[in-house]
Structures are given as structure tokens and as C-alpha cells.
mmCIF file of C-alpha atoms in Angstrom:
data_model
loop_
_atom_site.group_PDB
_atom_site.id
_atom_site.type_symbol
_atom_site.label_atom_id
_atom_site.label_comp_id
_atom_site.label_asym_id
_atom_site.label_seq_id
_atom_site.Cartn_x
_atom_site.Cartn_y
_atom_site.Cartn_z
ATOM 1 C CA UNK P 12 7.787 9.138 -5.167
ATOM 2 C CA UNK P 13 6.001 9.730 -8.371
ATOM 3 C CA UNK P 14 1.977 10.309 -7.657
ATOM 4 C CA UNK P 15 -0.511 8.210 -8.698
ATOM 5 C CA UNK P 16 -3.494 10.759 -8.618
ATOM 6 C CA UNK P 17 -2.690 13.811 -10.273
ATOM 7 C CA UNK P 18 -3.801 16.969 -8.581
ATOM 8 C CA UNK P 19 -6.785 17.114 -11.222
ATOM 9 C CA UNK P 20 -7.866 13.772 -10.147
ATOM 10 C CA UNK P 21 -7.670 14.153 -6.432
ATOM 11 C CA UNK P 22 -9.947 17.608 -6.785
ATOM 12 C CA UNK P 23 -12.446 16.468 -9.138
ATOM 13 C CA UNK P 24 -12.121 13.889 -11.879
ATOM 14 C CA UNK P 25 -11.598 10.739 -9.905
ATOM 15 C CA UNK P 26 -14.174 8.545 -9.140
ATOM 16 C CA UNK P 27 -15.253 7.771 -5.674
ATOM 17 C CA UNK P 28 -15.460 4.738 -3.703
ATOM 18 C CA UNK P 29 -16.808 5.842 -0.375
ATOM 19 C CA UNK P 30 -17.612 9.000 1.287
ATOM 20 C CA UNK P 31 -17.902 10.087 4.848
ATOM 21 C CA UNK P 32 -20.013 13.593 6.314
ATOM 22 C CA UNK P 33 -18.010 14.994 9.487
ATOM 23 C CA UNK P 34 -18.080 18.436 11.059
ATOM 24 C CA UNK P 35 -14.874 19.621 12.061
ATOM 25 C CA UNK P 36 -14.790 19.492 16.024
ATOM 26 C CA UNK P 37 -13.288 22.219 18.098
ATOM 27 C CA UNK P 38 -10.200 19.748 19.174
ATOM 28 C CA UNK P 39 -9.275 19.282 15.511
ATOM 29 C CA UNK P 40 -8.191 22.914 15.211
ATOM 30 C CA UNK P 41 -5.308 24.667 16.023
ATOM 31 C CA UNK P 42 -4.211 28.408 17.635
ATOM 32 C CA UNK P 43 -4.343 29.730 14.466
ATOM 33 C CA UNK P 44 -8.063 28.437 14.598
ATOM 34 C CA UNK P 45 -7.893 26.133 11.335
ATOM 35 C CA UNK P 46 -7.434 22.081 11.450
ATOM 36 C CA UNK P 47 -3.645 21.122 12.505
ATOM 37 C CA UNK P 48 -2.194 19.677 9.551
ATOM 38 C CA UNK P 49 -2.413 16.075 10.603
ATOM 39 C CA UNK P 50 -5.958 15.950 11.363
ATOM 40 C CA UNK P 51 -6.693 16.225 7.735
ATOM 41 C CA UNK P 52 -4.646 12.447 7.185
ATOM 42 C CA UNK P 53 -7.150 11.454 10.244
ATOM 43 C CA UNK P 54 -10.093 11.978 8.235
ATOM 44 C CA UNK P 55 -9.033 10.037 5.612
ATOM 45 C CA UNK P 56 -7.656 7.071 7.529
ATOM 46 C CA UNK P 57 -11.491 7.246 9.575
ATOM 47 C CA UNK P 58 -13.187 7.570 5.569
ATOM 48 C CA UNK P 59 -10.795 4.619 4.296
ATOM 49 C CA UNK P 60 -11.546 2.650 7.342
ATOM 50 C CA UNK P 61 -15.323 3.170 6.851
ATOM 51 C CA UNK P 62 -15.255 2.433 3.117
ATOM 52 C CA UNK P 63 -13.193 -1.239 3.473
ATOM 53 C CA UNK P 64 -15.957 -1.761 6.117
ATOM 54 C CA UNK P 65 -18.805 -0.967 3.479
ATOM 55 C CA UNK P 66 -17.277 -3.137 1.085
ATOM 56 C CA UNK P 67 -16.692 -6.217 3.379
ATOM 57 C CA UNK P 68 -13.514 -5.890 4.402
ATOM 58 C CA UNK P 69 -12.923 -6.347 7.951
ATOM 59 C CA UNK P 70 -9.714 -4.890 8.823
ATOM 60 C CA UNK P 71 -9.523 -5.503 12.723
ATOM 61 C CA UNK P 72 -9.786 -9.242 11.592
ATOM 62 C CA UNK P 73 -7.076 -9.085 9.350
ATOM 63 C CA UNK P 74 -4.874 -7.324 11.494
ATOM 64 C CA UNK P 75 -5.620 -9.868 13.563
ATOM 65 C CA UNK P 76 -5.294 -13.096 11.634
ATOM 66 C CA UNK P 77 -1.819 -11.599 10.956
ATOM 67 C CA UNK P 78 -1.421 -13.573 7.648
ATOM 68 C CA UNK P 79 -1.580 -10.646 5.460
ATOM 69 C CA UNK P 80 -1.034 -6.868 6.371
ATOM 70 C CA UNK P 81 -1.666 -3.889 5.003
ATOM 71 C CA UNK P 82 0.653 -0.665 5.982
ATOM 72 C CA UNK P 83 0.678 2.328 4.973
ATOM 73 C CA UNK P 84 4.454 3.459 3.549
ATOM 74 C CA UNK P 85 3.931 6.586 1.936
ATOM 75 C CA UNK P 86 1.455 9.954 2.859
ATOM 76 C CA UNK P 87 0.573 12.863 1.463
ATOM 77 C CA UNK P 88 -1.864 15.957 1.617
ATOM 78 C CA UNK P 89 -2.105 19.470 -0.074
ATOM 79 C CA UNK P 90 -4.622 22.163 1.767
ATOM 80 C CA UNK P 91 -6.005 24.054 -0.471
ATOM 81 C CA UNK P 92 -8.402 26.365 2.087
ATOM 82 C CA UNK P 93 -8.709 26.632 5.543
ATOM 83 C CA UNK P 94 -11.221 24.428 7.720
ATOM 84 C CA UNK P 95 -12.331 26.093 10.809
ATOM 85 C CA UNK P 96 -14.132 24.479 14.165
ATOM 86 C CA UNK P 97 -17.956 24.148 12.827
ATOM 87 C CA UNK P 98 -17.761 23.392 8.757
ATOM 88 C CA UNK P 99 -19.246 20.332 7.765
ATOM 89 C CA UNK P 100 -16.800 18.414 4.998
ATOM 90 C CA UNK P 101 -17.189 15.690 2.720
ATOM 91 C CA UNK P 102 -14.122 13.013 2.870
ATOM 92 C CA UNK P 103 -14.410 11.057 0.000
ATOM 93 C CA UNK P 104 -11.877 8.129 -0.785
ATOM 94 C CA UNK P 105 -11.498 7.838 -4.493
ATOM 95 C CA UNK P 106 -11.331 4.838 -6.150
ATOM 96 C CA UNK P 107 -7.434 3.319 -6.162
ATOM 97 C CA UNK P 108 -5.241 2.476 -8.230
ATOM 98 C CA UNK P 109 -4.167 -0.723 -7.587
ATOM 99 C CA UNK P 110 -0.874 -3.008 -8.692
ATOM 100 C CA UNK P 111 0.377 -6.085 -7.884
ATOM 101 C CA UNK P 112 1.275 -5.830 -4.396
ATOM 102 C CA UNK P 113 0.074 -2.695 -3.368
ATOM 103 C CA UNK P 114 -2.430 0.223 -3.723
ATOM 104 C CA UNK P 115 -3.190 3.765 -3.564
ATOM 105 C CA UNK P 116 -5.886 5.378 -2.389
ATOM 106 C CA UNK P 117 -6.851 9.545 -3.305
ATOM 107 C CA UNK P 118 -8.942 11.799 -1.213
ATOM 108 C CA UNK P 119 -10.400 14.709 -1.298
ATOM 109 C CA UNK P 120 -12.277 16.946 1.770
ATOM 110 C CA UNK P 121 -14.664 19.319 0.038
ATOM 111 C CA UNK P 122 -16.712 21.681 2.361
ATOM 112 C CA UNK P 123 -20.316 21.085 1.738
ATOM 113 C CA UNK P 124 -21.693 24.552 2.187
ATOM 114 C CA UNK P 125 -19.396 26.621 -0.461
ATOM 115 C CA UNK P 126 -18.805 23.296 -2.234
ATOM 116 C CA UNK P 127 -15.214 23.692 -2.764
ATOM 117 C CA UNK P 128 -12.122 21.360 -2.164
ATOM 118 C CA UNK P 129 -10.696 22.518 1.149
ATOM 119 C CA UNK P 130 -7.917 19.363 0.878
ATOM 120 C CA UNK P 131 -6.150 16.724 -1.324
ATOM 121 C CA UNK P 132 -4.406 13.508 -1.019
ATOM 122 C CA UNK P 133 -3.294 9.897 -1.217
ATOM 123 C CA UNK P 134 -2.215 7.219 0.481
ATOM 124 C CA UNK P 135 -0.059 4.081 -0.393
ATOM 125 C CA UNK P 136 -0.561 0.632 0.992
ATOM 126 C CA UNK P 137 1.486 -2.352 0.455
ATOM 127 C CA UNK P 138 0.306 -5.983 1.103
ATOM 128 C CA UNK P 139 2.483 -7.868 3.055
ATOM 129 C CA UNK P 140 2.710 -11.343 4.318
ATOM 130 C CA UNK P 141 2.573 -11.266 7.866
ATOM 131 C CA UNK P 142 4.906 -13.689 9.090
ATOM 132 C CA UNK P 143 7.647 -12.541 6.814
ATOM 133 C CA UNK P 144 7.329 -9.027 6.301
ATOM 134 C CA UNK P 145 7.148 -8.697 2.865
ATOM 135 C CA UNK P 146 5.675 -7.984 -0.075
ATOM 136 C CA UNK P 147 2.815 -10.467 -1.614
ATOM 137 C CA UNK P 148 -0.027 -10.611 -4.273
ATOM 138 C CA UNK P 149 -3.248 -8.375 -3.165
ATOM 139 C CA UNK P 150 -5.631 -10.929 -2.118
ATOM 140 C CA UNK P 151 -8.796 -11.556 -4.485
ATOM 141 C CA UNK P 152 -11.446 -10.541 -2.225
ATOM 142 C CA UNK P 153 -9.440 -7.272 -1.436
ATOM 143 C CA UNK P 154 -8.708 -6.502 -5.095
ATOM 144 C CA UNK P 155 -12.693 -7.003 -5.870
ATOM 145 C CA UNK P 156 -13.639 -4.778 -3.093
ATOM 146 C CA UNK P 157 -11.253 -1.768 -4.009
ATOM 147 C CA UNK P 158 -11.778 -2.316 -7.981
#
């Protein structure tokens, strides 16, 4: 699958939409004593969460309407330093690039006291009708809130 962010995008060109301060809690590491791999796509599925909510999009309810869906059919991350129990991060989601019937979002985890990029990566969304399963126009008032 061909990115949509490059890698100088996703660690410091893009601009954001949302972000989200979290400290990395002692059950998000690992033995090694760094964040397990997937807890990294955690943050940014709690920072995309939090920045549809900011911009009026109420995901529960659509989920629950069921008329148009939203999953998630392709993941990625890059760690670029290691995040131990106790560092405070930044998870910004960057502003997507959006098409027809789908999306993707970047993001980037940057530790806030050295100020570097600890972790890259995007998502990819595509809209879906709900009762058929497949894919359909972005809706207006989702377009205008990720634009």
C-alpha cells in the first residue's frame, strides 16, 4: 500500500488536527521496559477518537445508527525511540488526507520533555454503507470536520 504521509510529514511538516497529553502508564510497557508495540496504535485510536469528538463527530452514534461505518483497513507505525513507564507524550493526529470514499489519518507521539518524535504513523478508514458493506461517498458533515 503506497503511503499517504511521507515519513517527513508524519515527523514534522504535517499539520495537525487534534492533539492529546498522556503519560505512559506502567501497564503500557513491556519486559524490556519500553511500550509493547501495539500500545503505540492505542494512543492514536484514543487521540483520533478524541479529535472526531472535538470536531462534532459522534462516533458511538454512528456506530450505532449503522447507516454509515467507518473501519479501519490498513495500519501502520514506525518507532523511532523508546518510551518508557513515566514520559509524558504528545499524540497528535495530523490533518488527513481525504478521497472519495475514504481517509487517512497521520500521527505522530513526540515526548514533551526532550521534544523529539518517539513514533510515526497512519491510519486508513473507508466509509461504508452499513447495510451493504460497501464503499460510499464521505458524508458532508464528516468531510467538513476532517478538512
Amino acid at each position: 500500500m503506497k503511503r499517504a504521509f511521507s515519513v517527513d510529514e508524519l515527523k514534522q511538516t504535517a499539520p495537525r488536527l487534534a492533539v492529546e497529553r498522556r503519560a505512559v502508564r506502567f501497564q503500557d510497557v513491556d519486559a524490556a521496559g519500553i511500550v509493547f508495540y501495539p500500545r503505540v496504535l492505542e494512543y492514536f485510536s484514543d487521540a483520533y477518537m478524541i479529535a472526531l469528538k472535538e470536531r462534532g463527530i459522534d462516533l458511538p452514534a454512528m456506530i450505532a445508527g449503522g447507516t454509515i461505518k467507518l473501519p479501519l483497513v490498513h495500519a501502520e507505525a514506525d518507532y523511532l525511540l523508546p518510551l518508557r513507564f513515566g514520559d509524558t507524550v504528545e499524540v497528535e493526529v495530523l490533518a488527513p488526507k481525504l478521497g472519495d470514499t475514504s481517509f487517512t489519518v497521520g500521527y505522530r507521539v513526540t515526548m514533551t520533555t526532550a521534544g523529539r518524535v518517539a513514533a510515526i504513523g497512519q491510519t486508513v478508514h473507508v466509509c461504508i454503507d452499513g447495510a451493504r458493506f460497501t464503499p460510499c461517498p464521505l458524508p458532508d458533515d464528516l468531510r467538513s470536520a476532517l478538512a
